[in-house]
Amino acid sequence: MKLRENRSFVRFWIASTTSSFGTYITTLALQVLVVGNLEGSAVDVGWISASRWLPYVLLGLIAGVLVDRFHRKTVLVATDIGRSFILAFICLMSITGVISIGWLMFLLVLFGILSLFNDTAYQSFVPQLVPRPLLTRANARLEQSSAVAETSGPAIGGGLVSLIGAPFALLFDAISYLFSGVLMASIKHQPSEKVKMGPLGQQIKEGLRWVYQHQYLRTLALNTHAWFLFHSMTMTILVSIFLIELGFHASLLGFVLAAGGVGAVAGTSLSPLAGVRLGVGRAMSLSRILYGPAVILMALPLATNSSDSQFIALIFVIAGQLFYGFAMGIEGPLEMGYRQYVTPSHLQGRMNATLRSINRSAVVIGAPLGGIIADGLGFITALWISIFGLTLCGLWFSLSSMRNARIEDD
């Protein structure tokens, strides 16, 4: 059976794509709202980013157990609709002038709680829709749609923010989540067997043991945690450089960030082939080696930036974004497909929640840390620190046993 003949997967794909477009618009709109409307600093940008991921630190492991206990489609529908209402409320508070950094952080924590449960259910739902041999291809299709959204979302977001302002741009994401929730509700599938009720702590430990005692998942998990730390530092520093140091307009920032999506589209298109030709482990190793050089490409012209060379710096930054997005595009479907393939159905929620929660915990640390280092040591020094971390992650991954992982492993 081909993926396009699977009606349930097609509906899931459309719903996911719709909300992805809105998400990239909102990411940009929130950053502009903080810097432009609320006159925030690089540290504020970091804290706002961290607020979205804080629930992953506090509730991540619990979410995995709960998602394994309930029907995953119900979780997806409820959390999509809930996130739609929160974004609409942020818009209302912004246009009435009562929004503040504190209120925004509080609302984004609530948004993050819903996102945590949605992400856990989302990643665990795909194996219920498609056969396991098609998981890599299914994830590649989902990643391609996300990459297209990443390509055009920031550009559309930049245009919307410039045209109608950051608060109203958030409404587009609210509508996208509402549409996604309604479409998810129409999906027909065979529910997986729910996990039997038992001691919460015991079930959490079962998920942790699966991830951190597995021959390859252990290395994949630990390396990915470190990668997310330095990735979040990098993104916070780059956005701060673009908006504060270089004074990029919101529309130009959206154009620059969209370049990463173009690279990701190319990467996801080649991802299944790379997995077959090189093996999952070696293809992912290649991707992780590429992140450091991609950021170096962006950092070199910025280190000598002047008004005369700003156009040249912009070209290098766009090229670096393309390179960075390409690496993420190659890696994403392979990583997700491998995780889903080797994990039993009754552990899918806990496996995904374990990895997702600790990865986002790294973001909670890395995003504000990037802003703090940038404010204390300067943007360029902070960027080189994050480059060193990304390069170290790539070397570690490529020299580990994970490079030998293949989709046939179980």
Short mmCIF file of C-alpha atoms in Angstrom, two decimals:
data_model
loop_
_atom_site.label_atom_id
_atom_site.label_comp_id
_atom_site.label_asym_id
_atom_site.label_seq_id
_atom_site.Cartn_x
_atom_site.Cartn_y
_atom_site.Cartn_z
CA MET A 1 0.00 0.00 0.00
CA LYS A 2 1.36 3.41 -0.99
CA LEU A 3 1.26 6.33 1.42
CA ARG A 4 -1.00 8.41 -0.81
CA GLU A 5 -3.58 5.59 -0.76
CA ASN A 6 -3.69 5.65 3.03
CA ARG A 7 -6.52 8.12 3.67
CA SER A 8 -5.90 8.32 7.39
CA PHE A 9 -2.26 9.21 6.88
CA VAL A 10 -3.14 11.76 4.18
CA ARG A 11 -5.52 13.56 6.57
CA PHE A 12 -2.91 13.44 9.30
CA TRP A 13 -0.37 14.83 6.83
CA ILE A 14 -2.63 17.73 5.83
CA ALA A 15 -3.43 18.59 9.45
CA SER A 16 0.24 18.48 10.39
CA THR A 17 1.25 20.65 7.44
CA THR A 18 -1.38 23.27 8.23
CA SER A 19 -0.33 23.66 11.85
CA SER A 20 3.35 23.67 10.84
CA PHE A 21 2.81 26.74 8.67
CA GLY A 22 1.16 28.54 11.55
CA THR A 23 3.89 27.49 13.97
CA TYR A 24 6.68 29.07 11.94
CA ILE A 25 4.66 32.25 11.57
CA THR A 26 4.14 32.36 15.33
CA THR A 27 7.81 31.71 16.13
CA LEU A 28 8.78 34.81 14.19
CA ALA A 29 5.80 36.83 15.43
CA LEU A 30 6.67 36.12 19.08
CA GLN A 31 10.29 37.18 18.58
CA VAL A 32 9.21 40.44 16.93
CA LEU A 33 6.56 40.96 19.63
CA VAL A 34 9.25 40.72 22.32
CA VAL A 35 11.88 42.88 20.61
CA GLY A 36 9.61 45.31 18.76
CA ASN A 37 6.38 45.71 20.74
CA LEU A 38 7.74 45.03 24.24
CA GLU A 39 11.26 46.43 23.60
CA GLY A 40 12.88 43.30 25.04
CA SER A 41 16.56 42.30 24.99
CA ALA A 42 18.40 39.20 23.79
CA VAL A 43 17.90 37.70 27.25
CA ASP A 44 14.13 38.30 26.98
CA VAL A 45 14.10 36.52 23.61
CA GLY A 46 15.87 33.60 25.26
CA TRP A 47 13.47 33.44 28.22
CA ILE A 48 10.41 33.59 25.97
CA SER A 49 11.81 30.71 23.92
CA ALA A 50 12.59 28.77 27.10
CA SER A 51 9.05 29.29 28.46
CA ARG A 52 7.56 27.24 25.64
CA TRP A 53 9.77 24.28 26.56
CA LEU A 54 9.71 24.49 30.37
CA PRO A 55 6.82 21.98 30.67
CA TYR A 56 9.02 19.40 28.94
CA VAL A 57 11.36 19.65 31.93
CA LEU A 58 8.65 19.37 34.57
CA LEU A 59 6.08 17.08 32.99
CA GLY A 60 7.79 15.33 30.07
CA LEU A 61 8.17 11.86 31.56
CA ILE A 62 4.68 11.93 33.06
CA ALA A 63 3.23 12.90 29.67
CA GLY A 64 4.71 9.80 28.09
CA VAL A 65 2.93 7.54 30.57
CA LEU A 66 -0.40 9.35 30.19
CA VAL A 67 -0.26 9.32 26.37
CA ASP A 68 0.38 5.56 26.44
CA ARG A 69 -2.71 5.19 28.66
CA PHE A 70 -5.15 7.17 26.47
CA HIS A 71 -6.20 7.22 22.83
CA ARG A 72 -3.62 9.33 21.01
CA LYS A 73 -6.09 10.85 18.54
CA THR A 74 -8.13 12.30 21.40
CA VAL A 75 -5.00 13.90 22.84
CA LEU A 76 -4.10 15.40 19.44
CA VAL A 77 -7.55 16.93 18.91
CA ALA A 78 -7.86 18.40 22.41
CA THR A 79 -4.38 19.93 22.46
CA ASP A 80 -4.70 21.46 18.98
CA ILE A 81 -7.93 23.24 19.92
CA GLY A 82 -6.49 24.34 23.28
CA ARG A 83 -3.42 25.88 21.64
CA SER A 84 -5.67 27.74 19.22
CA PHE A 85 -7.48 29.44 22.12
CA ILE A 86 -4.21 30.39 23.89
CA LEU A 87 -2.77 32.09 20.80
CA ALA A 88 -6.02 33.97 20.22
CA PHE A 89 -5.87 35.16 23.85
CA ILE A 90 -2.27 36.39 23.43
CA CYS A 91 -3.41 38.37 20.41
CA LEU A 92 -6.30 39.89 22.38
CA MET A 93 -4.03 40.88 25.28
CA SER A 94 -1.51 42.40 22.88
CA ILE A 95 -3.95 44.61 21.01
CA THR A 96 -5.52 45.79 24.29
CA GLY A 97 -2.09 46.72 25.65
CA VAL A 98 -2.10 44.50 28.76
CA ILE A 99 0.53 42.02 27.58
CA SER A 100 3.95 41.94 29.27
CA ILE A 101 7.01 39.68 29.26
CA GLY A 102 5.71 38.02 32.42
CA TRP A 103 2.23 37.38 31.06
CA LEU A 104 3.66 36.15 27.77
CA MET A 105 5.92 33.69 29.58
CA PHE A 106 2.97 32.40 31.64
CA LEU A 107 0.77 31.86 28.59
CA LEU A 108 3.59 30.20 26.69
CA VAL A 109 4.10 27.78 29.59
CA LEU A 110 0.43 26.76 29.19
CA PHE A 111 0.98 26.56 25.44
CA GLY A 112 4.03 24.39 26.10
CA ILE A 113 2.06 21.97 28.29
CA LEU A 114 -0.40 21.36 25.46
CA SER A 115 2.46 21.13 22.94
CA LEU A 116 4.19 18.55 25.13
CA PHE A 117 1.19 16.20 25.09
CA ASN A 118 0.55 16.90 21.40
CA ASP A 119 4.15 16.18 20.39
CA THR A 120 4.24 12.96 22.38
CA ALA A 121 0.97 11.74 20.88
CA TYR A 122 1.95 12.97 17.38
CA GLN A 123 5.21 11.02 17.26
CA SER A 124 3.51 7.92 18.71
CA PHE A 125 0.49 8.12 16.37
CA VAL A 126 2.31 7.62 13.05
CA PRO A 127 3.07 3.90 13.68
CA GLN A 128 -0.70 3.39 14.13
CA LEU A 129 -1.36 4.81 10.65
CA VAL A 130 1.31 3.18 8.47
CA PRO A 131 3.14 -0.19 8.45
CA ARG A 132 6.57 -0.17 10.11
CA PRO A 133 8.52 -0.69 6.83
CA LEU A 134 7.03 2.61 5.59
CA LEU A 135 7.86 4.64 8.70
CA THR A 136 10.96 6.33 7.23
CA ARG A 137 9.08 7.35 4.10
CA ALA A 138 6.09 8.54 6.13
CA ASN A 139 8.33 10.64 8.35
CA ALA A 140 10.12 11.97 5.28
CA ARG A 141 6.78 13.17 3.88
CA LEU A 142 5.92 14.83 7.19
CA GLU A 143 9.37 16.42 7.39
CA GLN A 144 9.10 17.64 3.79
CA SER A 145 5.86 19.42 4.61
CA SER A 146 7.42 20.88 7.72
CA ALA A 147 10.40 22.01 5.66
CA VAL A 148 8.15 23.72 3.11
CA ALA A 149 6.40 25.43 6.02
CA GLU A 150 9.80 26.41 7.40
CA THR A 151 10.72 27.82 4.00
CA SER A 152 7.64 29.94 3.44
CA GLY A 153 6.35 30.32 7.00
CA PRO A 154 8.98 32.82 8.19
CA ALA A 155 8.73 34.79 4.94
CA ILE A 156 4.94 34.88 5.18
CA GLY A 157 5.23 35.67 8.87
CA GLY A 158 7.64 38.51 8.19
CA GLY A 159 5.27 39.95 5.62
CA LEU A 160 2.27 39.57 7.91
CA VAL A 161 4.09 41.15 10.85
CA SER A 162 5.11 44.07 8.66
CA LEU A 163 1.61 44.44 7.23
CA ILE A 164 -0.71 43.88 10.22
CA GLY A 165 1.64 43.60 13.21
CA ALA A 166 2.87 40.70 15.34
CA PRO A 167 -0.31 40.28 17.47
CA PHE A 168 -2.61 39.73 14.49
CA ALA A 169 -0.09 37.41 12.83
CA LEU A 170 -0.60 35.10 15.83
CA LEU A 171 -4.23 34.67 14.80
CA PHE A 172 -3.12 32.78 11.70
CA ASP A 173 -1.53 30.12 13.86
CA ALA A 174 -4.63 30.01 16.05
CA ILE A 175 -6.74 29.28 12.98
CA SER A 176 -4.28 26.65 11.74
CA TYR A 177 -4.42 24.77 15.05
CA LEU A 178 -8.22 24.87 15.04
CA PHE A 179 -8.32 23.46 11.50
CA SER A 180 -5.78 20.78 12.43
CA GLY A 181 -7.84 19.70 15.42
CA VAL A 182 -11.03 19.37 13.38
CA LEU A 183 -9.26 17.38 10.66
CA MET A 184 -7.55 15.11 13.21
CA ALA A 185 -10.97 14.30 14.66
CA SER A 186 -12.08 12.90 11.28
CA ILE A 187 -9.23 10.35 11.05
CA LYS A 188 -10.26 6.70 11.22
CA HIS A 189 -7.74 4.20 12.57
CA GLN A 190 -7.37 1.12 14.71
CA PRO A 191 -6.53 2.31 18.25
CA SER A 192 -3.49 0.68 19.81
CA GLU A 193 -3.82 -1.36 22.95
CA LYS A 194 -3.66 0.98 25.93
CA VAL A 195 -1.07 0.39 28.61
CA LYS A 196 -2.49 -1.14 31.76
CA MET A 197 -2.72 1.17 34.74
CA GLY A 198 0.18 0.75 37.14
CA PRO A 199 2.49 2.71 39.44
CA LEU A 200 3.45 5.93 37.68
CA GLY A 201 7.08 5.75 38.80
CA GLN A 202 7.47 2.19 37.57
CA GLN A 203 6.13 3.05 34.13
CA ILE A 204 8.41 6.09 33.87
CA LYS A 205 11.40 3.90 34.77
CA GLU A 206 10.38 1.39 32.11
CA GLY A 207 10.53 4.11 29.45
CA LEU A 208 13.85 5.43 30.73
CA ARG A 209 15.39 1.94 30.78
CA TRP A 210 14.27 1.32 27.20
CA VAL A 211 15.90 4.49 25.89
CA TYR A 212 19.10 4.55 27.94
CA GLN A 213 19.86 0.82 27.94
CA HIS A 214 19.26 0.24 24.23
CA GLN A 215 22.45 -0.38 22.28
CA TYR A 216 21.94 2.56 19.92
CA LEU A 217 19.13 4.66 21.39
CA ARG A 218 21.35 5.47 24.39
CA THR A 219 24.02 7.16 22.25
CA LEU A 220 21.42 8.78 20.02
CA ALA A 221 19.61 10.22 23.05
CA LEU A 222 22.66 11.57 24.88
CA ASN A 223 24.17 13.12 21.76
CA THR A 224 20.85 14.69 20.76
CA HIS A 225 20.42 16.23 24.22
CA ALA A 226 23.79 17.99 23.84
CA TRP A 227 22.96 19.00 20.26
CA PHE A 228 19.72 20.69 21.36
CA LEU A 229 21.61 22.69 23.99
CA PHE A 230 23.99 24.19 21.44
CA HIS A 231 21.35 24.45 18.72
CA SER A 232 19.09 26.54 20.95
CA MET A 233 22.04 28.75 21.92
CA THR A 234 22.84 29.23 18.24
CA MET A 235 19.30 30.18 17.22
CA THR A 236 18.89 32.67 20.09
CA ILE A 237 22.21 34.32 19.27
CA LEU A 238 21.53 34.49 15.54
CA VAL A 239 18.05 35.99 15.92
CA SER A 240 19.44 38.55 18.37
CA ILE A 241 22.25 39.43 15.93
CA PHE A 242 19.79 39.86 13.07
CA LEU A 243 17.28 42.00 14.99
CA ILE A 244 19.55 43.93 17.37
CA GLU A 245 23.11 44.02 16.00
CA LEU A 246 22.34 44.18 12.27
CA GLY A 247 18.91 45.82 12.60
CA PHE A 248 17.21 43.52 10.09
CA HIS A 249 13.58 44.30 9.39
CA ALA A 250 11.07 41.58 10.32
CA SER A 251 10.40 40.76 6.66
CA LEU A 252 14.14 40.38 5.96
CA LEU A 253 14.57 38.18 9.03
CA GLY A 254 11.76 35.96 7.75
CA PHE A 255 13.48 35.69 4.38
CA VAL A 256 16.78 34.70 6.02
CA LEU A 257 15.17 32.06 8.24
CA ALA A 258 13.22 30.70 5.27
CA ALA A 259 16.51 29.73 3.63
CA GLY A 260 16.88 27.01 6.24
CA GLY A 261 13.56 25.57 5.09
CA VAL A 262 14.73 25.48 1.47
CA GLY A 263 17.73 23.41 2.55
CA ALA A 264 15.48 21.16 4.64
CA VAL A 265 13.21 20.46 1.65
CA ALA A 266 16.23 19.23 -0.29
CA GLY A 267 17.49 17.23 2.67
CA THR A 268 14.20 15.45 3.39
CA SER A 269 13.86 14.55 -0.30
CA LEU A 270 17.20 12.72 -0.13
CA SER A 271 16.80 11.32 3.39
CA PRO A 272 15.25 7.91 2.54
CA LEU A 273 17.85 7.34 -0.20
CA ALA A 274 20.68 8.32 2.13
CA GLY A 275 19.39 5.87 4.73
CA VAL A 276 19.35 3.04 2.19
CA ARG A 277 22.73 3.80 0.62
CA LEU A 278 24.70 4.71 3.75
CA GLY A 279 22.64 3.14 6.53
CA VAL A 280 20.70 5.15 9.12
CA GLY A 281 23.66 5.61 11.47
CA ARG A 282 26.18 6.79 8.87
CA ALA A 283 23.70 9.12 7.18
CA MET A 284 22.89 10.74 10.53
CA SER A 285 26.60 10.98 11.36
CA LEU A 286 27.18 12.91 8.14
CA SER A 287 24.35 15.29 9.01
CA ARG A 288 25.66 16.05 12.49
CA ILE A 289 29.13 16.79 11.13
CA LEU A 290 27.63 19.47 8.84
CA TYR A 291 26.07 21.69 11.54
CA GLY A 292 29.31 23.28 12.76
CA PRO A 293 30.55 24.33 9.29
CA ALA A 294 27.10 25.71 8.46
CA VAL A 295 27.18 28.10 11.43
CA ILE A 296 30.82 28.98 10.70
CA LEU A 297 29.64 30.09 7.27
CA MET A 298 27.24 32.50 8.99
CA ALA A 299 29.73 33.63 11.65
CA LEU A 300 32.72 34.56 9.51
CA PRO A 301 31.22 37.59 7.70
CA LEU A 302 29.40 38.69 10.85
CA ALA A 303 32.72 38.87 12.71
CA THR A 304 33.90 41.61 10.34
CA ASN A 305 30.51 43.20 9.73
CA SER A 306 30.30 46.82 8.65
CA SER A 307 27.79 48.87 6.76
CA ASP A 308 29.78 48.33 3.54
CA SER A 309 29.83 44.56 3.90
CA GLN A 310 26.31 43.96 5.21
CA PHE A 311 25.07 42.69 1.85
CA ILE A 312 27.94 40.18 1.66
CA ALA A 313 27.22 39.11 5.24
CA LEU A 314 23.58 38.55 4.27
CA ILE A 315 24.62 36.26 1.41
CA PHE A 316 26.82 34.18 3.71
CA VAL A 317 24.09 33.97 6.35
CA ILE A 318 21.56 32.72 3.80
CA ALA A 319 24.06 30.15 2.49
CA GLY A 320 24.72 28.98 6.03
CA GLN A 321 20.99 28.66 6.69
CA LEU A 322 20.60 26.54 3.54
CA PHE A 323 23.47 24.30 4.67
CA TYR A 324 22.07 23.99 8.21
CA GLY A 325 18.57 23.19 6.99
CA PHE A 326 19.90 20.56 4.59
CA ALA A 327 21.61 18.72 7.45
CA MET A 328 18.40 18.81 9.52
CA GLY A 329 16.39 17.56 6.54
CA ILE A 330 18.63 14.53 6.01
CA GLU A 331 18.68 13.63 9.69
CA GLY A 332 15.08 14.19 10.83
CA PRO A 333 13.16 11.39 9.04
CA LEU A 334 15.93 8.88 9.68
CA GLU A 335 16.08 9.59 13.40
CA MET A 336 12.32 9.50 13.88
CA GLY A 337 11.83 6.44 11.68
CA TYR A 338 14.55 4.53 13.51
CA ARG A 339 13.17 5.41 16.95
CA GLN A 340 9.67 4.33 15.95
CA TYR A 341 10.91 1.15 14.23
CA VAL A 342 12.88 -0.27 17.16
CA THR A 343 10.36 0.67 19.88
CA PRO A 344 7.38 -1.57 20.78
CA SER A 345 3.95 0.04 20.47
CA HIS A 346 3.26 0.08 24.22
CA LEU A 347 6.47 2.08 24.79
CA GLN A 348 6.10 4.60 21.94
CA GLY A 349 4.65 7.37 24.12
CA ARG A 350 7.24 6.99 26.86
CA MET A 351 10.14 6.70 24.42
CA ASN A 352 9.10 9.85 22.56
CA ALA A 353 8.33 11.75 25.76
CA THR A 354 11.67 10.80 27.32
CA LEU A 355 13.67 12.05 24.36
CA ARG A 356 11.45 15.05 23.70
CA SER A 357 11.31 16.20 27.30
CA ILE A 358 15.05 16.09 27.91
CA ASN A 359 15.78 17.63 24.52
CA ARG A 360 13.48 20.51 25.38
CA SER A 361 15.05 20.73 28.82
CA ALA A 362 18.28 21.44 26.98
CA VAL A 363 16.46 24.22 25.10
CA VAL A 364 15.26 25.71 28.40
CA ILE A 365 18.91 25.95 29.44
CA GLY A 366 20.46 26.75 26.07
CA ALA A 367 18.14 29.51 24.83
CA PRO A 368 18.58 31.90 27.79
CA LEU A 369 22.23 30.85 28.17
CA GLY A 370 22.86 31.96 24.60
CA GLY A 371 21.30 35.34 25.36
CA ILE A 372 23.24 35.73 28.61
CA ILE A 373 26.58 34.89 26.95
CA ALA A 374 25.78 37.22 24.05
CA ASP A 375 25.03 40.10 26.42
CA GLY A 376 28.10 39.39 28.56
CA LEU A 377 30.77 38.45 26.02
CA GLY A 378 29.36 39.79 22.77
CA PHE A 379 27.39 38.20 19.96
CA ILE A 380 30.33 36.86 17.95
CA THR A 381 32.09 35.23 20.92
CA ALA A 382 28.83 33.58 21.95
CA LEU A 383 28.30 32.30 18.43
CA TRP A 384 31.77 30.70 18.32
CA ILE A 385 31.06 28.94 21.62
CA SER A 386 27.93 27.39 20.13
CA ILE A 387 29.87 26.41 17.00
CA PHE A 388 32.41 24.55 19.14
CA GLY A 389 29.58 22.66 20.85
CA LEU A 390 27.88 21.66 17.58
CA THR A 391 31.20 20.49 16.14
CA LEU A 392 31.92 18.41 19.25
CA CYS A 393 28.49 16.75 18.97
CA GLY A 394 29.16 15.85 15.35
CA LEU A 395 32.53 14.26 16.12
CA TRP A 396 31.13 12.35 19.10
CA PHE A 397 28.23 10.95 17.06
CA SER A 398 30.35 9.94 14.07
CA LEU A 399 32.88 8.09 16.26
CA SER A 400 30.25 6.28 18.36
CA SER A 401 28.61 2.89 17.81
CA MET A 402 25.49 4.71 16.55
CA ARG A 403 27.14 5.06 13.15
CA ASN A 404 26.54 1.31 12.66
CA ALA A 405 22.78 1.48 13.34
CA ARG A 406 20.51 0.27 10.56
CA ILE A 407 16.74 0.14 10.20
CA GLU A 408 16.80 -3.65 10.45
CA ASP A 409 18.04 -3.51 14.07
CA ASP A 410 15.48 -4.51 16.70
#
